CSV table of C-alpha atoms in Angstrom, one decimal:
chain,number,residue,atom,x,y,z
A,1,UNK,CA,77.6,-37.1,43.8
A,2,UNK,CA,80.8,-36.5,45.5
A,3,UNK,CA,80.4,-39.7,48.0
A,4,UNK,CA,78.5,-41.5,45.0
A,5,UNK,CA,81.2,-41.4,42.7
A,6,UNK,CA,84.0,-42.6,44.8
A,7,UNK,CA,81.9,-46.1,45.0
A,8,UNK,CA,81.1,-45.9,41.5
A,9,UNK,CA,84.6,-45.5,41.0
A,10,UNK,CA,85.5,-48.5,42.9
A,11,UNK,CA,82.8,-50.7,40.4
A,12,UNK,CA,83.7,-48.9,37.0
A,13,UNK,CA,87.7,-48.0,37.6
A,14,UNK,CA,87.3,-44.2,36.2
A,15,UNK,CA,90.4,-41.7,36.7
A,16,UNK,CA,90.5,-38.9,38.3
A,17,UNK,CA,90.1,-36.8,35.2
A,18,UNK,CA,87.0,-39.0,33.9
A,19,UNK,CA,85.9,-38.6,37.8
A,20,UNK,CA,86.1,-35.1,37.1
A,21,UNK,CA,84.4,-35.2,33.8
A,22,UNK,CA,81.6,-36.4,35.9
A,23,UNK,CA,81.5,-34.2,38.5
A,24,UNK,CA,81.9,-30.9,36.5
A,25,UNK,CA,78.9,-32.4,33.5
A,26,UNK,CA,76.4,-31.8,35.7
A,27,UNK,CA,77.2,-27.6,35.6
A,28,UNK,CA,77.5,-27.9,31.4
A,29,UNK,CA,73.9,-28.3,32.2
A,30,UNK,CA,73.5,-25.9,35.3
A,31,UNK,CA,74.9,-23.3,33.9
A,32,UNK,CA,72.7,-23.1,30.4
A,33,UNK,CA,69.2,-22.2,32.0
A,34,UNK,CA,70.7,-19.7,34.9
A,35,UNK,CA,69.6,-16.4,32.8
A,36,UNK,CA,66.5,-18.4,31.1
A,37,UNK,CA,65.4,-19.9,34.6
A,38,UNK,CA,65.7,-16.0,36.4
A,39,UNK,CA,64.1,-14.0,33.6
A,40,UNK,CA,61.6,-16.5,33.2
A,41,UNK,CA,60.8,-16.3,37.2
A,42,UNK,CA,61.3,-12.2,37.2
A,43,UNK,CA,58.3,-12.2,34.6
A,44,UNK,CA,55.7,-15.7,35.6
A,45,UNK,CA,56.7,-15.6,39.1
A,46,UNK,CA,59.1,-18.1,40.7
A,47,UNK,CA,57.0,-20.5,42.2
A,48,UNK,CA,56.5,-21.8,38.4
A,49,UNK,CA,60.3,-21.5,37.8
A,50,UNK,CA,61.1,-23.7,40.7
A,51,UNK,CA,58.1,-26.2,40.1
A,52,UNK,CA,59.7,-27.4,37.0
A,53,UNK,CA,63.3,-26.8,38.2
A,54,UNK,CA,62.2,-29.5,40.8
A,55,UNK,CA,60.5,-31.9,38.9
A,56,UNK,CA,63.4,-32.0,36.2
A,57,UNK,CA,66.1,-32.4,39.0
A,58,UNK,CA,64.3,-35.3,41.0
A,59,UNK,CA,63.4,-37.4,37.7
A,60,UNK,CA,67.3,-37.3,36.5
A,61,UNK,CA,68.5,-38.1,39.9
A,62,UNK,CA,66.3,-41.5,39.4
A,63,UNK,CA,67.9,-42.2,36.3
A,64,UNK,CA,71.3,-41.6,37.6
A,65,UNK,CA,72.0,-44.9,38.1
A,66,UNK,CA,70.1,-46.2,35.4
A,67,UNK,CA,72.5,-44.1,32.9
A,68,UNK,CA,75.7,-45.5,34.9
A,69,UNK,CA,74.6,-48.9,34.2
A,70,UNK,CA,74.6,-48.3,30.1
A,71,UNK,CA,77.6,-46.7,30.1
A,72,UNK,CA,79.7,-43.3,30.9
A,73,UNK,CA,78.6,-41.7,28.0
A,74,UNK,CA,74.9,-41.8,28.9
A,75,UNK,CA,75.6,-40.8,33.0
A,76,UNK,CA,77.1,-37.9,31.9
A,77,UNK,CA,73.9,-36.8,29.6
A,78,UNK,CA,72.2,-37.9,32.6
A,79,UNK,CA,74.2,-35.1,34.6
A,80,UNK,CA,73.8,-32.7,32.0
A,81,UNK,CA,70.3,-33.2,32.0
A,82,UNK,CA,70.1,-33.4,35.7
A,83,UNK,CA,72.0,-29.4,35.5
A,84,UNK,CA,70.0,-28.3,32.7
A,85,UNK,CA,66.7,-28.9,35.1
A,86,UNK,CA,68.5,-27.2,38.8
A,87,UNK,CA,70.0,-24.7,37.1
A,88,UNK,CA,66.8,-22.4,37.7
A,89,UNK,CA,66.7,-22.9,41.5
A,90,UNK,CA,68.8,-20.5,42.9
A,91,UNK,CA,67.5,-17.5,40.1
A,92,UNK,CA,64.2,-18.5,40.9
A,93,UNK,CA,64.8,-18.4,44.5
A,94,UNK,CA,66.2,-15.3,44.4
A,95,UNK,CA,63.3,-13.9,42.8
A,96,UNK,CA,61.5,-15.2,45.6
A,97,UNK,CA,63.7,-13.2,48.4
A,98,UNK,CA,62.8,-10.0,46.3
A,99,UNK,CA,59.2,-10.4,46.1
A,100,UNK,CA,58.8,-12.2,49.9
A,101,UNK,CA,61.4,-10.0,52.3
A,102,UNK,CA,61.5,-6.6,53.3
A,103,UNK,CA,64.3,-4.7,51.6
A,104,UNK,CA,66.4,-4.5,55.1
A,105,UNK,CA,66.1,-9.1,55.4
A,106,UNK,CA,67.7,-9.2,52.3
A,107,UNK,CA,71.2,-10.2,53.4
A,108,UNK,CA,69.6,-12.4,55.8
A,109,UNK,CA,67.5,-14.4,54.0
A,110,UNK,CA,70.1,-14.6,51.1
A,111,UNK,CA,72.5,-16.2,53.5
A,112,UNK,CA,70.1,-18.3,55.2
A,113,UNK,CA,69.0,-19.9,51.8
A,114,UNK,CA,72.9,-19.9,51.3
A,115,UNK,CA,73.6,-21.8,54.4
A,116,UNK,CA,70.5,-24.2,54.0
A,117,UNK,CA,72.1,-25.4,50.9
A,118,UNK,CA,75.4,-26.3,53.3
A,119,UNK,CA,72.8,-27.7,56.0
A,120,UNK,CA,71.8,-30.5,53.4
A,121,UNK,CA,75.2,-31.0,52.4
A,122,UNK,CA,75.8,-31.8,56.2
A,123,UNK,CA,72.5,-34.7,56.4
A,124,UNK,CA,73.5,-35.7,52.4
A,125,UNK,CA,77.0,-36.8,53.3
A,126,UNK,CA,76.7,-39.5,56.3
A,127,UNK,CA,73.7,-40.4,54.6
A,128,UNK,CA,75.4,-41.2,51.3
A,129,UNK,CA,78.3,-42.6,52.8
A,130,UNK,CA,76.3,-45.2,54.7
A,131,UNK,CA,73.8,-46.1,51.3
A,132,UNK,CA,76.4,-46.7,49.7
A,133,UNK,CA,78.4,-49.0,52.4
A,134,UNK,CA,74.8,-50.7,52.7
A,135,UNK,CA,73.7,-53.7,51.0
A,136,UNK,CA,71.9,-51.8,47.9
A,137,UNK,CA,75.3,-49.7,47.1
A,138,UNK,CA,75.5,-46.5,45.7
A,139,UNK,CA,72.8,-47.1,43.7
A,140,UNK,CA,70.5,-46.1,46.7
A,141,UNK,CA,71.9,-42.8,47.1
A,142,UNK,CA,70.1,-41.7,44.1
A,143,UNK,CA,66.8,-43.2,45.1
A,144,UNK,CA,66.6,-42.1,48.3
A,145,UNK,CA,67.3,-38.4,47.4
A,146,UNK,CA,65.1,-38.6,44.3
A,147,UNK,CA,62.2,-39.5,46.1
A,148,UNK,CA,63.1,-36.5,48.6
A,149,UNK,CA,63.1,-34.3,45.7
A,150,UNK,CA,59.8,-35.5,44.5
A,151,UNK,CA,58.1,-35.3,48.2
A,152,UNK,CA,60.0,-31.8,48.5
A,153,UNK,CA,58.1,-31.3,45.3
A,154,UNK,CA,54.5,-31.9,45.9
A,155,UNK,CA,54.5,-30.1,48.9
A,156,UNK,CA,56.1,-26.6,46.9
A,157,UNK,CA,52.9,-27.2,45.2
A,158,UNK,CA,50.6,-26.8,47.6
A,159,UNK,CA,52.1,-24.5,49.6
A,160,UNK,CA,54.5,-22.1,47.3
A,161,UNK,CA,53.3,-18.9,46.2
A,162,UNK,CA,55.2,-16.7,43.9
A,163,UNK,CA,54.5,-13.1,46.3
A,164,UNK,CA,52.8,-12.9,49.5
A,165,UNK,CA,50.3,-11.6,47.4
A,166,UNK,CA,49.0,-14.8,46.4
A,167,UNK,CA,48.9,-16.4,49.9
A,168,UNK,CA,46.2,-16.5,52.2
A,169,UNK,CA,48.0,-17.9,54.9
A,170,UNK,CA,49.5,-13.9,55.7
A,171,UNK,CA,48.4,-11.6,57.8
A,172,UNK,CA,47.8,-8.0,56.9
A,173,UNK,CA,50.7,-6.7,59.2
A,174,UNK,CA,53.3,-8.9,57.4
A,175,UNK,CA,51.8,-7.4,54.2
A,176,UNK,CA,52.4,-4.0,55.1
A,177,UNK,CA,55.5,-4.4,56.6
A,178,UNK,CA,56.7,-5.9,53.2
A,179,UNK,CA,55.6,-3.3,51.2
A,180,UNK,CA,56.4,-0.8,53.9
A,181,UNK,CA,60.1,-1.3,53.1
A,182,UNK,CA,59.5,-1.4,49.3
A,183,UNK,CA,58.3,2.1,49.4
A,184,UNK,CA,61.4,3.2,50.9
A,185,UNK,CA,62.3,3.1,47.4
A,186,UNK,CA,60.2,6.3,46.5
A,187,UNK,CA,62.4,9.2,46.4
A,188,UNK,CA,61.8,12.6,48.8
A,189,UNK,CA,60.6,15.7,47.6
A,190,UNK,CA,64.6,17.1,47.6
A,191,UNK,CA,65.3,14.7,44.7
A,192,UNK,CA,64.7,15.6,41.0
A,193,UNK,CA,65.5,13.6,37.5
A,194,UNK,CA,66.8,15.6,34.8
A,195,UNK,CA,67.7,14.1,31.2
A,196,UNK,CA,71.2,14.6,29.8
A,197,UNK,CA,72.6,14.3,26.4
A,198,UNK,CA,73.7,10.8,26.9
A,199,UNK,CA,69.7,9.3,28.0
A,200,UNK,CA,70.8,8.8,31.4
A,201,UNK,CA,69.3,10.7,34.6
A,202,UNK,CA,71.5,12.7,37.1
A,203,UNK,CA,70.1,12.7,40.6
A,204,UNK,CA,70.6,16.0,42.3
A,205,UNK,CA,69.5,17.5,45.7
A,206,UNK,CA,67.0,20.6,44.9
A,207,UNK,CA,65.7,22.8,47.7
A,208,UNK,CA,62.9,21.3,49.7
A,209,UNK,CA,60.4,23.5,47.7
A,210,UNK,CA,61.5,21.8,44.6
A,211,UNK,CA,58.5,19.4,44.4
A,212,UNK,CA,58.2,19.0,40.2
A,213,UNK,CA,58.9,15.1,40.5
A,214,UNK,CA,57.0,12.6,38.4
A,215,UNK,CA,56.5,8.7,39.2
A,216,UNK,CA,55.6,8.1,35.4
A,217,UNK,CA,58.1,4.9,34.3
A,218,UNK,CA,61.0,5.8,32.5
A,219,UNK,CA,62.4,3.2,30.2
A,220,UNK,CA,65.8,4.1,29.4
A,221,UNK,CA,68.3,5.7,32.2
A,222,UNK,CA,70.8,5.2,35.4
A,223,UNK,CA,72.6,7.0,37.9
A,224,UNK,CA,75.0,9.4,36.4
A,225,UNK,CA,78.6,8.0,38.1
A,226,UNK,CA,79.8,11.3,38.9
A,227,UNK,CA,77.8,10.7,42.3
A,228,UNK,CA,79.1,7.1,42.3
A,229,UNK,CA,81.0,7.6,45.5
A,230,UNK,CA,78.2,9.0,47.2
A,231,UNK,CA,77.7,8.4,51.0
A,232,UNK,CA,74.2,8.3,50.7
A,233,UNK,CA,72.4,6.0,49.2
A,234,UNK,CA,69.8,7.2,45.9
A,235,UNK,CA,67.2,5.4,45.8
A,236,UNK,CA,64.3,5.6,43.0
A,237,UNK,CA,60.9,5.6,42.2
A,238,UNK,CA,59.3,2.2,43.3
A,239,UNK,CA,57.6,1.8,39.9
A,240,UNK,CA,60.8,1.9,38.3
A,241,UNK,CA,62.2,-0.9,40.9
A,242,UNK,CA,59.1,-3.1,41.5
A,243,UNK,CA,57.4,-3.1,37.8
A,244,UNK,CA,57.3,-7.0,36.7
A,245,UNK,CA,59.1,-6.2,33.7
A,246,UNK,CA,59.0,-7.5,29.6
A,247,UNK,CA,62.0,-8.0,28.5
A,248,UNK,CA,65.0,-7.8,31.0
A,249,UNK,CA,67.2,-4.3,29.7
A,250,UNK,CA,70.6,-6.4,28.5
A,251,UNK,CA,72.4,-4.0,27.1
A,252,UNK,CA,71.6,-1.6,30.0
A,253,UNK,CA,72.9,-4.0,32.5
A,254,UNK,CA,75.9,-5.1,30.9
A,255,UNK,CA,77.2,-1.1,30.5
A,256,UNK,CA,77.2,-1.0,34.4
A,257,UNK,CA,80.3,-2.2,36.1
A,258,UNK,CA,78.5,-2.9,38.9
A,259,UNK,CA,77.2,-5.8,36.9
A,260,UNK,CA,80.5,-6.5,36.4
A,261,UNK,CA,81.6,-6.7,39.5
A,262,UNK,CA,78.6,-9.2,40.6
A,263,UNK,CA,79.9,-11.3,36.8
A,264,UNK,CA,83.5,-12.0,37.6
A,265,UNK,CA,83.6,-12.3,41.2
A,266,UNK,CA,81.0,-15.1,40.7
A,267,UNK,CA,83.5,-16.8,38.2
A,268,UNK,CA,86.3,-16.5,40.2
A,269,UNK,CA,84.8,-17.4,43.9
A,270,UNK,CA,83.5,-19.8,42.3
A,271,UNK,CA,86.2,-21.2,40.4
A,272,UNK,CA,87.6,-22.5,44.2
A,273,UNK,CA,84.1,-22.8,45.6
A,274,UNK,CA,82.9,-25.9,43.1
A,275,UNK,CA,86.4,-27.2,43.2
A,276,UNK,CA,86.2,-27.3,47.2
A,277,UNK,CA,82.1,-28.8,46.9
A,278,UNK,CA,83.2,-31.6,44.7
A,279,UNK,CA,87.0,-32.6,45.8
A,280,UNK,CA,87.1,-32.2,49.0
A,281,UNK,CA,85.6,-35.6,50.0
A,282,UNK,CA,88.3,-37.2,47.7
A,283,UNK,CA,91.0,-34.6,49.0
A,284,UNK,CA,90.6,-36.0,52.7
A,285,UNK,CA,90.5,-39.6,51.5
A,286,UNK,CA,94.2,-39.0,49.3
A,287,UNK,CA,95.9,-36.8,51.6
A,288,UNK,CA,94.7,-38.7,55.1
A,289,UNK,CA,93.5,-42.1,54.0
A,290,UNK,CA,90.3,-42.1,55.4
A,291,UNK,CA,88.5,-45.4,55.5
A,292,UNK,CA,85.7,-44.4,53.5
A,293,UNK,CA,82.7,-46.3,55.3
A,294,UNK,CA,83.3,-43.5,57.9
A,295,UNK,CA,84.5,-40.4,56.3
A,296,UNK,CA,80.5,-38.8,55.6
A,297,UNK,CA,80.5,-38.7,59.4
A,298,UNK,CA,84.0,-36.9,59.7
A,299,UNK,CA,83.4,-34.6,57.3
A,300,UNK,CA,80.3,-33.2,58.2
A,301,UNK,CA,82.0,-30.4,59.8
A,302,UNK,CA,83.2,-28.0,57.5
A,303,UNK,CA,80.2,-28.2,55.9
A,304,UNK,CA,77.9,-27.5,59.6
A,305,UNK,CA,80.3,-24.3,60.0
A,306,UNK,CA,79.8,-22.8,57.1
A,307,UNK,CA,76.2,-23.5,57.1
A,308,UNK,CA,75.7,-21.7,61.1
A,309,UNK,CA,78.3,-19.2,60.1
A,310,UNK,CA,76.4,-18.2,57.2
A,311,UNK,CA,73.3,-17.5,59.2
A,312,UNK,CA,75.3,-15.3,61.5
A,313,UNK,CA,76.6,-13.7,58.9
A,314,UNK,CA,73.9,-12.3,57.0
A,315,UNK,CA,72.8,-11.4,61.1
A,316,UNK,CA,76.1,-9.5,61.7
A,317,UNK,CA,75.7,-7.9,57.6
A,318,UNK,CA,71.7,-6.5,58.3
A,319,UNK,CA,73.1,-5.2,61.8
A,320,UNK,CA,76.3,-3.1,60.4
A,321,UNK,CA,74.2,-1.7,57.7
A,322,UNK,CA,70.6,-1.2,59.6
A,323,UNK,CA,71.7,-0.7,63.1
A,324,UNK,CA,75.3,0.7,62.6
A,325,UNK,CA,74.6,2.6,59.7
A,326,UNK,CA,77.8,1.1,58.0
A,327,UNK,CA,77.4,2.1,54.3
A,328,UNK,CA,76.2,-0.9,52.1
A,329,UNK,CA,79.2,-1.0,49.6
A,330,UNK,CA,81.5,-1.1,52.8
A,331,UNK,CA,79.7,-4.4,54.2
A,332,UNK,CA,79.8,-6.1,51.2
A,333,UNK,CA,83.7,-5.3,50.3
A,334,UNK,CA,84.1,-6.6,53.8
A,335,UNK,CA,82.0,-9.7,53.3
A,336,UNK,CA,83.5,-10.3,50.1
A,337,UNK,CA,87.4,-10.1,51.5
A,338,UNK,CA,86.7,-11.8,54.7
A,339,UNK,CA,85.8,-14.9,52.6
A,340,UNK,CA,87.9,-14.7,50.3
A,341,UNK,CA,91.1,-13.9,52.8
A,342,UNK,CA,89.8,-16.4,55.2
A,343,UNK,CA,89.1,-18.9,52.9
A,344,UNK,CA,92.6,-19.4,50.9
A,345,UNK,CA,94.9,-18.8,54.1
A,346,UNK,CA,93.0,-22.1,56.0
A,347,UNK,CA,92.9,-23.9,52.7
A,348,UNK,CA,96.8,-23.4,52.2
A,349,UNK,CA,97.6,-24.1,56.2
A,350,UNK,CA,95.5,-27.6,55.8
A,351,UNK,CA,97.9,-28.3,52.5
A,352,UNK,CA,100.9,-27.4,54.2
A,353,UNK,CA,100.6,-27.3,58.0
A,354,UNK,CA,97.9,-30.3,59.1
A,355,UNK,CA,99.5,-33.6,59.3
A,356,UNK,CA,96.4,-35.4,60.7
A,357,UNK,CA,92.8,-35.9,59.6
A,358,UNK,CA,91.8,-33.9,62.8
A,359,UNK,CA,94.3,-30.8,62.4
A,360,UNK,CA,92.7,-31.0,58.1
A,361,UNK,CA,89.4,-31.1,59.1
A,362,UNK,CA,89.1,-28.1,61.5
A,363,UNK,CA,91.4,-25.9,59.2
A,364,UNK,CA,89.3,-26.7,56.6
A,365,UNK,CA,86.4,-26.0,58.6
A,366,UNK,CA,87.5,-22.5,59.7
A,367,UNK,CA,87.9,-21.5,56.0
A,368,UNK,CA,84.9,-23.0,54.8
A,369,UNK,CA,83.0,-21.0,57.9
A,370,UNK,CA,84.7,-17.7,56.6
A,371,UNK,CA,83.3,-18.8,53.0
A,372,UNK,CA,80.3,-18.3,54.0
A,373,UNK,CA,80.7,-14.4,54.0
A,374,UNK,CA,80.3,-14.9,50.2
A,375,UNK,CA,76.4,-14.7,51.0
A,376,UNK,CA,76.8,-11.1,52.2
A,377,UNK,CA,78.6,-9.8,49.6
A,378,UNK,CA,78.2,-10.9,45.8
A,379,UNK,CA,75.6,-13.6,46.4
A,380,UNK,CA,73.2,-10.0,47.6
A,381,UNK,CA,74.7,-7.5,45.4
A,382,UNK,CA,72.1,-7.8,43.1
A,383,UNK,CA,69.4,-7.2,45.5
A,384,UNK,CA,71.1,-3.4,46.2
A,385,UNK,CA,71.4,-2.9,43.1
A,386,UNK,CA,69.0,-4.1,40.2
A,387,UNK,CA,66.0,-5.3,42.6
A,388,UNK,CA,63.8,-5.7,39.7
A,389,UNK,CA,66.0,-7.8,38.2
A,390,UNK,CA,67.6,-9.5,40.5
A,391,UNK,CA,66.4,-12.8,39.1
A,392,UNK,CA,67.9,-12.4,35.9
A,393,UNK,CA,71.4,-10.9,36.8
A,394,UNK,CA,72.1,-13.3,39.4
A,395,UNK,CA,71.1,-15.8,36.7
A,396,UNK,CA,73.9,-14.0,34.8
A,397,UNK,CA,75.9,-14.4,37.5
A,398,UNK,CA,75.5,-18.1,38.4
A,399,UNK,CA,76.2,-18.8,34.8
A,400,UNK,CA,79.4,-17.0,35.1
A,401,UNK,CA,80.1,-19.4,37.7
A,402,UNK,CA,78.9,-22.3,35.9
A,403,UNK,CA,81.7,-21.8,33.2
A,404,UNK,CA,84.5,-23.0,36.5
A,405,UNK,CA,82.2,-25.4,37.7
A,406,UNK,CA,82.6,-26.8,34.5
A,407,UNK,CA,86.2,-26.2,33.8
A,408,UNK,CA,87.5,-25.8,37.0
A,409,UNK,CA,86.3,-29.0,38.1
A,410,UNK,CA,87.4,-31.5,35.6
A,411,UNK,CA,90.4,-29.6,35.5
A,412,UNK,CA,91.0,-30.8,38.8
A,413,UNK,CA,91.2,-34.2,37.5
A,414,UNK,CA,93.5,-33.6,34.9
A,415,UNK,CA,95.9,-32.2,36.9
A,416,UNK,CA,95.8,-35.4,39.3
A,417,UNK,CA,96.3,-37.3,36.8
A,418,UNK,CA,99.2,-35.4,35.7
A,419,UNK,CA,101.0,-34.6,38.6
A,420,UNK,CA,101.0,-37.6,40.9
A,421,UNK,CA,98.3,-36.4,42.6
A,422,UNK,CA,99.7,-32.8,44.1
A,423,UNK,CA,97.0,-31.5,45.7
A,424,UNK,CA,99.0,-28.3,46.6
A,425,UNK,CA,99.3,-27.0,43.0
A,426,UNK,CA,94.7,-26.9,43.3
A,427,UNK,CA,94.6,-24.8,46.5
A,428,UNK,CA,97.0,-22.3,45.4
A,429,UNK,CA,95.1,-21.7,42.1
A,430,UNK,CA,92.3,-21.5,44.4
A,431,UNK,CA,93.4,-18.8,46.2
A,432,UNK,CA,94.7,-16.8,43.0
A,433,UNK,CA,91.3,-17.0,41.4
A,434,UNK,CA,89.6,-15.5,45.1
A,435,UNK,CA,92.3,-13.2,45.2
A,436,UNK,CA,91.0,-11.7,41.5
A,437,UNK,CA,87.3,-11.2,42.3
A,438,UNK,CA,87.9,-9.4,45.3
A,439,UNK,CA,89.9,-7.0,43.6
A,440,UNK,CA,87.4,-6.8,40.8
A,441,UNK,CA,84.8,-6.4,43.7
A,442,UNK,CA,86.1,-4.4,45.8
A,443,UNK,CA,86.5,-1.5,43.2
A,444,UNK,CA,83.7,-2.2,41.0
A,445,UNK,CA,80.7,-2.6,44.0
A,446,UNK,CA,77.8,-1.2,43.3
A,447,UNK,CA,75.1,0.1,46.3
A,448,UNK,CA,73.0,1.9,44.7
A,449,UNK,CA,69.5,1.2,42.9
A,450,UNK,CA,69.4,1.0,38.8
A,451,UNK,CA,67.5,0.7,36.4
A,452,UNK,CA,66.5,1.0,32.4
């Protein structure tokens, strides 16, 4: 939509704040079924989740252009729409990670979904830019990419299984390897539960002959904080980690500030990270006037660095915690001010330092690449923490981010509009807003298992 609507712009004359009414409707609708779409895939499963998430998303990005032809008001329902139905992808997905990876993959496979996302930013932007230089206009951006969708669609059907469970297609040694690692979750015979007055559980090392420990399902507890700085890592009873459970514990998960710290760095990396998605096509054609018939081939490459870099970073994340026995909270504090840090410094050189395209684009692409160390920290967080709920808290969490997506980005506009265009006054707001989650993050990081 970023290409799409520059062309559109050309045949309806919108502003940059209505452009940015556009852009940012499509996450009023993304951000409403984030919690519905990850609960919903935590209890049915998300192959389900996604099936539908899918379907909705392809059939609105048909209409798309349908809508644009009656009028503004009914593309942006069309957008809305079009959120309302993606908006369970990424809970769902994550739902998959947790049922399909052993516990140790996590940060890999996070980031790898992460980057793949990036990777078909990279094919969707020459691709867009030369439909909609082509003889059928923009309109053809929406068809070919629906029809994607709805090939991308058929196939999940046939193939896509909720847990490798349900597919024949695995061997028995991937099976066990799987569970293998989930049953590193079971605690050793020097860890007891005891209650205390406030119904939570203190976990305390016994003697080794201490073996009165019970795997019955407990329904309402956590891990007393006093051991919060622990080195080693607690981990608890897999039935209380793996259950598929009823009804997702809110009240439990909101009183933890490790939640926290997964809620508001979401909304504030992602206050820069939509703002960067959606305006920096038009960034590069204000500040260098591009000619726009070429710009989806120039500015494939911040979006190919951060999709290889996030690859190696969940690579480099599993190998500091597996292999160099870095603790957990320390890799993701890391992750999460590497991005951050990297991010705003190269997004601030490109506004003040680059004076051609070329100098913009690899500035930008070293901070986009550094960006991509937001997979390995809050983007996983929920796996360390709340495994059996992963779905739903980073449904939480994306809507958390939703609320910037939707704000921050047609703000954007506004402030165009307002002030001549300064691009300079949106990157340093950027970088305050990454600046806040990380401090939020690094204090509040949670690495070890809950649960109620």
């Amino acid at each position: 939509m970023a290409i799409a609507v520059v062309y559109m712009t050309k045949e309806f004359g919108f502003t940059s704040s209505i452009q940015g009414v556009i852009l940012s409707s499509f996450f009023l609708g993304y951000l409403t079924t984030q919690v519905l779409g990850g609960a919903l895939a935590d209890k049915y499963g998300g192959k389900w989740v996604l099936s539908v998430s899918a379907a909705s998303w392809t059939l609105f990005t048909f209409l798309t252009p349908i809508s644009a032809n009656f009028g503004l008001g009914y593309l942006i329902i069309c957008r809305i729409l079009l959120g309302i139905g993606e908006g369970a992808c990424f809970p769902s997905v994550n739902t998959l990670i947790a049922a399909w990876f052993p516990t140790e993959e996590g940060n890999k496979a996070v980031s790898t979904t992460v980057s793949s996302a990036y990777i078909g930013i990279v094919i969707a932007l020459p691709i867009s830019t030369w439909l909609g230089s082509g003889p059928l206009g923009w309109h053809s951006i929406f068809w070919t990419f629906g029809t994607a969708g709805f090939v991308w669609s058929i196939l999940w059907q046939i193939y896509g299984k909720s847990s490798p469970n349900e597919y024949s297609g695995i061997s028995q040694e991937e099976l066990d390897l799987i569970s293998k690692t989930k049953k590193k979750n079971k605690p050793s015979k020097n860890l007891s539960y005891h209650i205390i007055e406030s119904s939570e559980i203190a976990i305390e090392s016994t003697s080794e002959n201490d073996n009165t420990i019970s795997d019955a399902p407990l329904t309402n507890f956590t891990v007393e904080d006093n051991n919060f700085e622990a080195e080693a890592d607690v981990l608890l009873p897999e039935n209380l980690i793996l259950a598929n459970p009823k009804d997702v514990p809110w009240k439990f998960l909101l009183s933890r500030r490790e939640v926290w710290a997964i809620l508001i760095t979401q909304f504030c990396n992602s206050f820069g990270n939509f703002i960067i998605l959606n305006w920096l096509p038009i960034y590069f054609l204000d500040r260098f006037k591009l000619n726009l018939k070429n710009f989806g081939y120039y500015s494939v490459l911040p979006y190919a660095t951060q999709g290889t870099t996030g690859i190696l970073a969940g690579i480099i994340c599993d190998y500091a915690i597996n292999k160099l026995n870095i603790r957990i909270k320390t890799v993701r504090r890391g992750a999460q001010l590497i991005g951050a840090i990297g991010t705003s410094t190269f997004l601030l050189c490109t506004a003040y330092l680059a004076q051609t395209p070329l100098q913009g684009i690899i500035l930008i692409s070293i901070g986009t690449a550094l960006n991509s160390f937001f997979s390995c920290s809050v983007h996983v967080s929920q796996l360390d923490i709340a495994p059996r709920y992963a779905g739903a808290i980073y449904g939480l969490g994306n809507t958390c981010a939703g609320i910037p997506a939707v704000l921050g980005v047609a703000f954007t506009g506004w402030i165009l509009d307002v002030t001549n265009r300064n691009w300079n006054i949106i990157w340093i707001l950027v970088t305050i807003f990454y600046a806040t989650g990380s401090i939020f993050f690094v204090k509040w990081v949670g690495h070890k298992v809950i649960t109620g």
